[in-house]
Tab-separated table of C-alpha atoms in Angstrom:
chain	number	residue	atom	x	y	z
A	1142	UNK	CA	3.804	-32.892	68.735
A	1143	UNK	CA	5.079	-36.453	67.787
A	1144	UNK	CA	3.945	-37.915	64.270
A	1145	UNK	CA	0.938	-39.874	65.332
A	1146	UNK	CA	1.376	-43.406	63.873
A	1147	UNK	CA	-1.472	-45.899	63.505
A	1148	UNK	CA	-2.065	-48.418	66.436
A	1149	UNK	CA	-4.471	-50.870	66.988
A	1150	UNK	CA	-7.186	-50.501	69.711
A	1151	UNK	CA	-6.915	-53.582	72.179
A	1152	UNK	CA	-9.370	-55.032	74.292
A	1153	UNK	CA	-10.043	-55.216	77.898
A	1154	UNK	CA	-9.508	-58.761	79.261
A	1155	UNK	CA	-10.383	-60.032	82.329
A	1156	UNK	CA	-7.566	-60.376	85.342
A	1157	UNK	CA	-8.311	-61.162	88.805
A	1158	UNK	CA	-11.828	-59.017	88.351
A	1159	UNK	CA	-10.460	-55.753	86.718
A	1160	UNK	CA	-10.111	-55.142	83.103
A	1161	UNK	CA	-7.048	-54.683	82.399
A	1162	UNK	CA	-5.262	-54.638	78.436
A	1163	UNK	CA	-2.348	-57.118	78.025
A	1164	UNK	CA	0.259	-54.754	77.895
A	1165	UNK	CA	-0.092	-54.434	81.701
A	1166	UNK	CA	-0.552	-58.135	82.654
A	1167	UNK	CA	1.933	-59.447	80.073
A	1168	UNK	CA	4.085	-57.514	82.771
A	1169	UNK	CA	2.713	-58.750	85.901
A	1170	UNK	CA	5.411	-60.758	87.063
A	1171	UNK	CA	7.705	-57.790	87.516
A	1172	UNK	CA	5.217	-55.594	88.070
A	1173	UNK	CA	3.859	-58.084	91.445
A	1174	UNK	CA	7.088	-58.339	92.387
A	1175	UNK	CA	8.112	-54.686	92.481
A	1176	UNK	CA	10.207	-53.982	95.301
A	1177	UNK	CA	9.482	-50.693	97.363
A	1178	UNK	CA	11.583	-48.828	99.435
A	1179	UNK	CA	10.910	-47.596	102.836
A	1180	UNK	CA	10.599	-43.773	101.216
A	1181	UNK	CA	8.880	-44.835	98.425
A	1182	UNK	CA	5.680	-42.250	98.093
A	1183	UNK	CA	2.763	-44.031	95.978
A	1184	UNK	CA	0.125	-41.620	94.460
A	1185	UNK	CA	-2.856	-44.003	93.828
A	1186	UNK	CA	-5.526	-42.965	91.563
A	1187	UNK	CA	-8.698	-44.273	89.245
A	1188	UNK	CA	-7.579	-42.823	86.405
A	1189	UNK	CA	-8.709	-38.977	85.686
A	1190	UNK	CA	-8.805	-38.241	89.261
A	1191	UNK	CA	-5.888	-35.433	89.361
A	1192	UNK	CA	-3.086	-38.173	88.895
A	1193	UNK	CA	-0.886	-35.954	86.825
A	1194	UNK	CA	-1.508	-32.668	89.063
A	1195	UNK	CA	-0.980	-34.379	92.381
A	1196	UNK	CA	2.226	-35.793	90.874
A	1197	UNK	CA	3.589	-32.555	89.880
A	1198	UNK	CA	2.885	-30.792	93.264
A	1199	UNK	CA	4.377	-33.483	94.988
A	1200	UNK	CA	7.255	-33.213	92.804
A	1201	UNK	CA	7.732	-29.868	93.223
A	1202	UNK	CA	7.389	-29.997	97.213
A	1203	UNK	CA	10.565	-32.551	97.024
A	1204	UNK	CA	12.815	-31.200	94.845
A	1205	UNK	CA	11.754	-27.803	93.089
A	1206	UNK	CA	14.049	-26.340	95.584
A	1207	UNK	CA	16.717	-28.672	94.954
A	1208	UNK	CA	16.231	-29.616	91.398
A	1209	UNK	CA	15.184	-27.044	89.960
A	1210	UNK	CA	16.337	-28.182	86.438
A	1211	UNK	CA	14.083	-31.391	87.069
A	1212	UNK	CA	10.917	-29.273	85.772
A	1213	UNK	CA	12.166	-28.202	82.565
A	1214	UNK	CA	14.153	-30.748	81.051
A	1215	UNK	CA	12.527	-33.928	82.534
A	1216	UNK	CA	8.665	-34.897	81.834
A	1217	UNK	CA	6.804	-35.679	84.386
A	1218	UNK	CA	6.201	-39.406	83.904
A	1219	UNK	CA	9.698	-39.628	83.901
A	1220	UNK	CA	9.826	-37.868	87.345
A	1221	UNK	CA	7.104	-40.075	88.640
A	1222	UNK	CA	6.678	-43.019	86.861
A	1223	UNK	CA	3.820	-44.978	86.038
A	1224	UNK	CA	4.602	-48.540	87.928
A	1225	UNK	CA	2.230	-50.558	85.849
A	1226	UNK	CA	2.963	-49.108	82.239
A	1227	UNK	CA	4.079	-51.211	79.734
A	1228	UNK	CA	3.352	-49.784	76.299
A	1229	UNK	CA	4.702	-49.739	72.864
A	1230	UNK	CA	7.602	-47.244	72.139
A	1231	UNK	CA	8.472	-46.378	76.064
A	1232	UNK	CA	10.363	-47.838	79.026
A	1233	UNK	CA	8.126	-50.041	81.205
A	1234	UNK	CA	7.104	-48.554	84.704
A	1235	UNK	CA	8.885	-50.930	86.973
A	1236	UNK	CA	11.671	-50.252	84.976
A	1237	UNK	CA	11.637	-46.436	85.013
A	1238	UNK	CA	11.020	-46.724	89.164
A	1239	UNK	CA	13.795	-49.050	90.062
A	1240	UNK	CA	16.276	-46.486	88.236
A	1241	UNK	CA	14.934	-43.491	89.715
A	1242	UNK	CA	17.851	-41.767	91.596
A	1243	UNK	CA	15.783	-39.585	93.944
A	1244	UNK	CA	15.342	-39.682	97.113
A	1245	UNK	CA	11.844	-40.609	97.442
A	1246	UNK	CA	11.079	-42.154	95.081
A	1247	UNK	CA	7.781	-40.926	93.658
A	1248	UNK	CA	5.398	-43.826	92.240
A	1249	UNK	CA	2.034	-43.484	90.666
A	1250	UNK	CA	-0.403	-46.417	90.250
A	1251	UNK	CA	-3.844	-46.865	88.995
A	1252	UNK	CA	-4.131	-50.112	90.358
A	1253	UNK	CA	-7.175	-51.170	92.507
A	1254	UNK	CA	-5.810	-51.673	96.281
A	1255	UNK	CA	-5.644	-55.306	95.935
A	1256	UNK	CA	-3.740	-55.664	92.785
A	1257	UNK	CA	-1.087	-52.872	94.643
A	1258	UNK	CA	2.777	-55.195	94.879
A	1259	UNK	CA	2.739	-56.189	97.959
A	1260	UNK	CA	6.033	-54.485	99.617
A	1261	UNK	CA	3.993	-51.250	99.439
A	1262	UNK	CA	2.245	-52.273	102.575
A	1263	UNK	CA	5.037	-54.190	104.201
A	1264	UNK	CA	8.044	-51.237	103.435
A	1265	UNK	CA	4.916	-49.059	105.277
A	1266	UNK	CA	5.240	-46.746	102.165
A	1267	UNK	CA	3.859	-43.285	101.936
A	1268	UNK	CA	0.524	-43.997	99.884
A	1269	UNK	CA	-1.667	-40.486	98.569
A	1270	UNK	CA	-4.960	-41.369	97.111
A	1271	UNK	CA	-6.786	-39.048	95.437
A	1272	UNK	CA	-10.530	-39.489	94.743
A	1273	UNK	CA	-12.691	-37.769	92.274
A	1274	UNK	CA	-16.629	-37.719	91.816
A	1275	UNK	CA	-17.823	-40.607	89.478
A	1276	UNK	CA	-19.536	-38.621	87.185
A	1277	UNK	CA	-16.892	-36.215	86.611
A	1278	UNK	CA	-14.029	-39.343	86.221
A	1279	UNK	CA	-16.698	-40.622	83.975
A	1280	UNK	CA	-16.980	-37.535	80.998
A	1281	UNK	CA	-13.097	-37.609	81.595
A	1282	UNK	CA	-11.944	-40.811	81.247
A	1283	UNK	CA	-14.189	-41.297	77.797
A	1284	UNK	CA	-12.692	-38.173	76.439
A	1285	UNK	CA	-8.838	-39.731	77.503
A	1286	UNK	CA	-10.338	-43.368	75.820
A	1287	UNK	CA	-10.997	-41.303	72.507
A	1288	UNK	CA	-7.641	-39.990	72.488
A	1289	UNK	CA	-5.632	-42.194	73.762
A	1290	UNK	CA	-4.755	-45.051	70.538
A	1291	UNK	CA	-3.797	-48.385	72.748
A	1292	UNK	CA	-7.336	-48.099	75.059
A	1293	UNK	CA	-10.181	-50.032	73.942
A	1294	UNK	CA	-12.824	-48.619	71.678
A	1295	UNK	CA	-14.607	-46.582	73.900
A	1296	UNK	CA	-18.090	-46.412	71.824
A	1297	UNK	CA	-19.866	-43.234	72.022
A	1298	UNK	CA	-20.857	-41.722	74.865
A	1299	UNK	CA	-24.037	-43.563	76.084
A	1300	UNK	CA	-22.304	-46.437	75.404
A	1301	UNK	CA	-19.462	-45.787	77.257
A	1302	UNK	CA	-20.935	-44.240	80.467
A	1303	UNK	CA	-22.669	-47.580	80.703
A	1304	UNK	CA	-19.486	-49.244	80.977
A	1305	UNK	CA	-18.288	-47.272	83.533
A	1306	UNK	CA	-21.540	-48.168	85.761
A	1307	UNK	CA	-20.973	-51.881	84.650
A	1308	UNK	CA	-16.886	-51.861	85.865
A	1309	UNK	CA	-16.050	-52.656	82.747
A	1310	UNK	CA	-13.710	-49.504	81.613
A	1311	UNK	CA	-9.767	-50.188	82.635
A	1312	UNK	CA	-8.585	-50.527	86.111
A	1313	UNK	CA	-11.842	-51.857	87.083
A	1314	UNK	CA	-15.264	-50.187	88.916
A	1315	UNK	CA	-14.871	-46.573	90.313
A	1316	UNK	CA	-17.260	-47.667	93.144
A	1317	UNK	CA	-14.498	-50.774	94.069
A	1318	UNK	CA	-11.520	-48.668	93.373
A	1319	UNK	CA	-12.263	-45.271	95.625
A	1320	UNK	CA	-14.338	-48.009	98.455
A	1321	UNK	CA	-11.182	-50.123	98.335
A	1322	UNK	CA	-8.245	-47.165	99.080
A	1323	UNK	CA	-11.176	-45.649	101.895
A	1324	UNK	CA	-11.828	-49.111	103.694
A	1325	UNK	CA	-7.774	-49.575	103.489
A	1326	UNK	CA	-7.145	-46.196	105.173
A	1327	UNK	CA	-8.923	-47.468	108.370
A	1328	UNK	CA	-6.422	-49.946	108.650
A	1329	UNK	CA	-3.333	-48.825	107.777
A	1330	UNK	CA	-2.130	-44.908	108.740
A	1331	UNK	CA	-0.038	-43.991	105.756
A	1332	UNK	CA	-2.426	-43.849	103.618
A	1333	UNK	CA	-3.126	-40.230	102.686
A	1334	UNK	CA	-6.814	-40.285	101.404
A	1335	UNK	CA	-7.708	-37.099	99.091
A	1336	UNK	CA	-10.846	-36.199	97.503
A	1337	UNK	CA	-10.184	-34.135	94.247
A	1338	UNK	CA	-12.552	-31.303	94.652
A	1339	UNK	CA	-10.958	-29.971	98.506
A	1340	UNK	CA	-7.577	-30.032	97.094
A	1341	UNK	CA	-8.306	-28.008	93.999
A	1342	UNK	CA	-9.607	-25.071	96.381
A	1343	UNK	CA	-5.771	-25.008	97.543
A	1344	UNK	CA	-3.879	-24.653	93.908
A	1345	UNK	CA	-1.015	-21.532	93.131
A	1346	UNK	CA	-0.109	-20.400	90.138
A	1347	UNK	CA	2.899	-23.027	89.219
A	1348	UNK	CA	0.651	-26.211	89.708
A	1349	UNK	CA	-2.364	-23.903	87.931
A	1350	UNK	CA	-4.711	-26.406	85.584
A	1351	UNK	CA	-4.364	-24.144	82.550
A	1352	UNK	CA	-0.750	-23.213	83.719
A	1353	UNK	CA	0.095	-27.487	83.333
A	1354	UNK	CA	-2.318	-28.044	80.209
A	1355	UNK	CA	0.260	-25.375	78.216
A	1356	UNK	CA	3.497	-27.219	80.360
A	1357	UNK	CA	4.852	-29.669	77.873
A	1358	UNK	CA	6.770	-30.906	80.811
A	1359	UNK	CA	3.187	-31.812	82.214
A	1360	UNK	CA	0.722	-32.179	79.775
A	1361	UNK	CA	1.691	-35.460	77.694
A	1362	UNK	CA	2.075	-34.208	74.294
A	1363	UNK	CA	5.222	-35.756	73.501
A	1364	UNK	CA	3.843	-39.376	74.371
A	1365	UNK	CA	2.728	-40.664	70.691
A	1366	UNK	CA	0.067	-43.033	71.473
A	1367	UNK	CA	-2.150	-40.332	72.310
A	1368	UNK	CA	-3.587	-37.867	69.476
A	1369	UNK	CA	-4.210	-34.466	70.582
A	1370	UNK	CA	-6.111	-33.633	67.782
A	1371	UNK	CA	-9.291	-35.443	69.050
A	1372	UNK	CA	-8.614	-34.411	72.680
A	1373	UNK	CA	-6.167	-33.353	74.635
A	1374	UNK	CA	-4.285	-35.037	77.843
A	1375	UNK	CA	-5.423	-32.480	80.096
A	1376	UNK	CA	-9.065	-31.093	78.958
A	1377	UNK	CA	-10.858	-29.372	81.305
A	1378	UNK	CA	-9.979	-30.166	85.084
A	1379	UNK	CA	-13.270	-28.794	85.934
A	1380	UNK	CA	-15.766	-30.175	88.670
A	1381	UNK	CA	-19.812	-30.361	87.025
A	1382	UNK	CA	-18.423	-30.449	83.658
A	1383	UNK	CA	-20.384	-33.642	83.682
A	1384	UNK	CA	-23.774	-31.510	83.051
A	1385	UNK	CA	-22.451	-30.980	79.812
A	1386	UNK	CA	-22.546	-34.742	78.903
A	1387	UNK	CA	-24.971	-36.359	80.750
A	1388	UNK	CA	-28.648	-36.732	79.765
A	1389	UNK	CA	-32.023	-35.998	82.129
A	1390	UNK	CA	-32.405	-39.914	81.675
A	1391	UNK	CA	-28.544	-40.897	82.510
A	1392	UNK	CA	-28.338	-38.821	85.128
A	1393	UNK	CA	-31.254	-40.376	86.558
A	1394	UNK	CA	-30.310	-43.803	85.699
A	1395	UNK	CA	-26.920	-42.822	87.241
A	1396	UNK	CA	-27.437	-41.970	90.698
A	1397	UNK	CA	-29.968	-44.600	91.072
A	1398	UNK	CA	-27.363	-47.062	90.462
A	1399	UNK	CA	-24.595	-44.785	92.479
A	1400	UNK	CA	-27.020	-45.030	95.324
A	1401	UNK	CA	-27.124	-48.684	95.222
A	1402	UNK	CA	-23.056	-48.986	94.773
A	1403	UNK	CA	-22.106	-46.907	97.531
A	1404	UNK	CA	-24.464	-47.758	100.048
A	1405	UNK	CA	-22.355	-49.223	102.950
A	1406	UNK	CA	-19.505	-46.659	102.782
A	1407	UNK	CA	-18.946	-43.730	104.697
A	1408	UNK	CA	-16.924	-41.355	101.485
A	1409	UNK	CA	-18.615	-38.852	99.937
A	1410	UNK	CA	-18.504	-36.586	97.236
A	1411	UNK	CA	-19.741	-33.425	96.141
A	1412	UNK	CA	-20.421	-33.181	92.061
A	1413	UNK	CA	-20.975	-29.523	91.842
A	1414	UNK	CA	-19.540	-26.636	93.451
């Protein structure tokens, strides 16, 4: 575990409608201009969908056989870089991608579709989007906000969850983010469209949730702007931990307002098993 240093919480500012923190847009230029290969495979999430699981299966699938070595000695957000990442003490995103040596290149992104660089859609990339029930992304995403040092002050719970209803938590609304990737799909064919909950009825034992939580390869604990001691990277992984953190009266409140977000799209999810 790396010494945990103090950094300063930053705030969400507005960009194009999606809060975003400036060490992203500070970045934009490069980020916008990103140039994707043909090959390129882009694993779009919201964030604390599965990003980090998908990445490592897919990882595996390309080059356990080959590259053994790869899942030992490399982390995984070195093997699949985060595009948009541009924080203190590591290599920017962009930068990691465009000196990735494999062949394909495996991206992640928690950008909302239309914020996506555009030669993602015009190389005809690869694109896997994996989807996970709002109130489960919810509970996880505030415990990742507590832990993680550069997010903004996520508030306590009640506080927070209202946030996420209100859009307002990074990356922008769940509702916009999962409608955007789903309406997209219709349109264009590569675009691999996952919810969270069928895939983790298909899991072995290497790409396990408890097996990865205890991987140091997979689990984060080397990154130093994120303290373990409060939470760590990978909690739970679970789907209706949200009954655990939800009130009778959120709950309520909740899928009165889900009801109204999602009302003209077709996806659906299940929040229990």
């Amino acid at each position: 575990m790396p010494y945990m240093q103090s950094y300063t919480r930053v705030e969400l500012t507005d960009f194009e409608g999606v809060s975003l923190v400036h060490f992203i847009t500070d970045n934009w230029e490069n980020i916008k201009n990103f140039k994707a290969r043909p090959d390129d495979i882009l694993i779009a999430t919201h964030p604390k969908a599965g990003t980090t699981w998908v990445s490592y299966i897919l990882d595996l699938l390309y080059f356990g056989n080959t590259s053994p070595e790869r899942q030992t000695s490399l982390p995984i957000y070195l093997r699949v870089p985060f595009l948009e990442a541009n924080f203190p003490e590591t290599p920017s995103g962009e930068d990691l991608a465009n000196k990735l040596a494999t062949t394909p290149r495996i991206i992640k992104t928690h950008l909302p579709v239309q914020l996506v660089p555009k030669s993602f859609w015009e190389q005809n990339c690869r694109v896997v989007y994996v989807a996970r029930n709002a109130k489960d992304s919810a509970v996880s995403y505030y415990h990742f906000d507590r832990m993680n040092m550069i997010s903004a002050e996520p508030g306590d719970w009640n506080t927070y969850l209202q946030r996420f209803m209100d859009g307002k938590t990074m990356f922008g609304p769940w509702y916009n983010h999962v409608c955007g990737y789903w309406e997209k799909k219709q349109t264009y064919p590569n675009l691999h469209y996952i919810i969270s909950f069928l895939l983790r009825k298909r899991i072995t034992k290497g790409v396990h949730f408890d097996a990865m939580k205890q991987n140091k390869m997979t689990n984060y604990s080397a990154v130093p702007v994120m303290d373990f001691k409060i939470s760590p990277f990978m909690r739970k992984g679970k789907v209706g931990d949200w009954k655990n953190h939800f009130t009778v009266a959120q709950n309520e409140q909740f899928d009165k307002h889900y009801k109204e977000k999602m009302k003209s799209t077709t996806l659906q999810f299940r929040t229990q098993i």
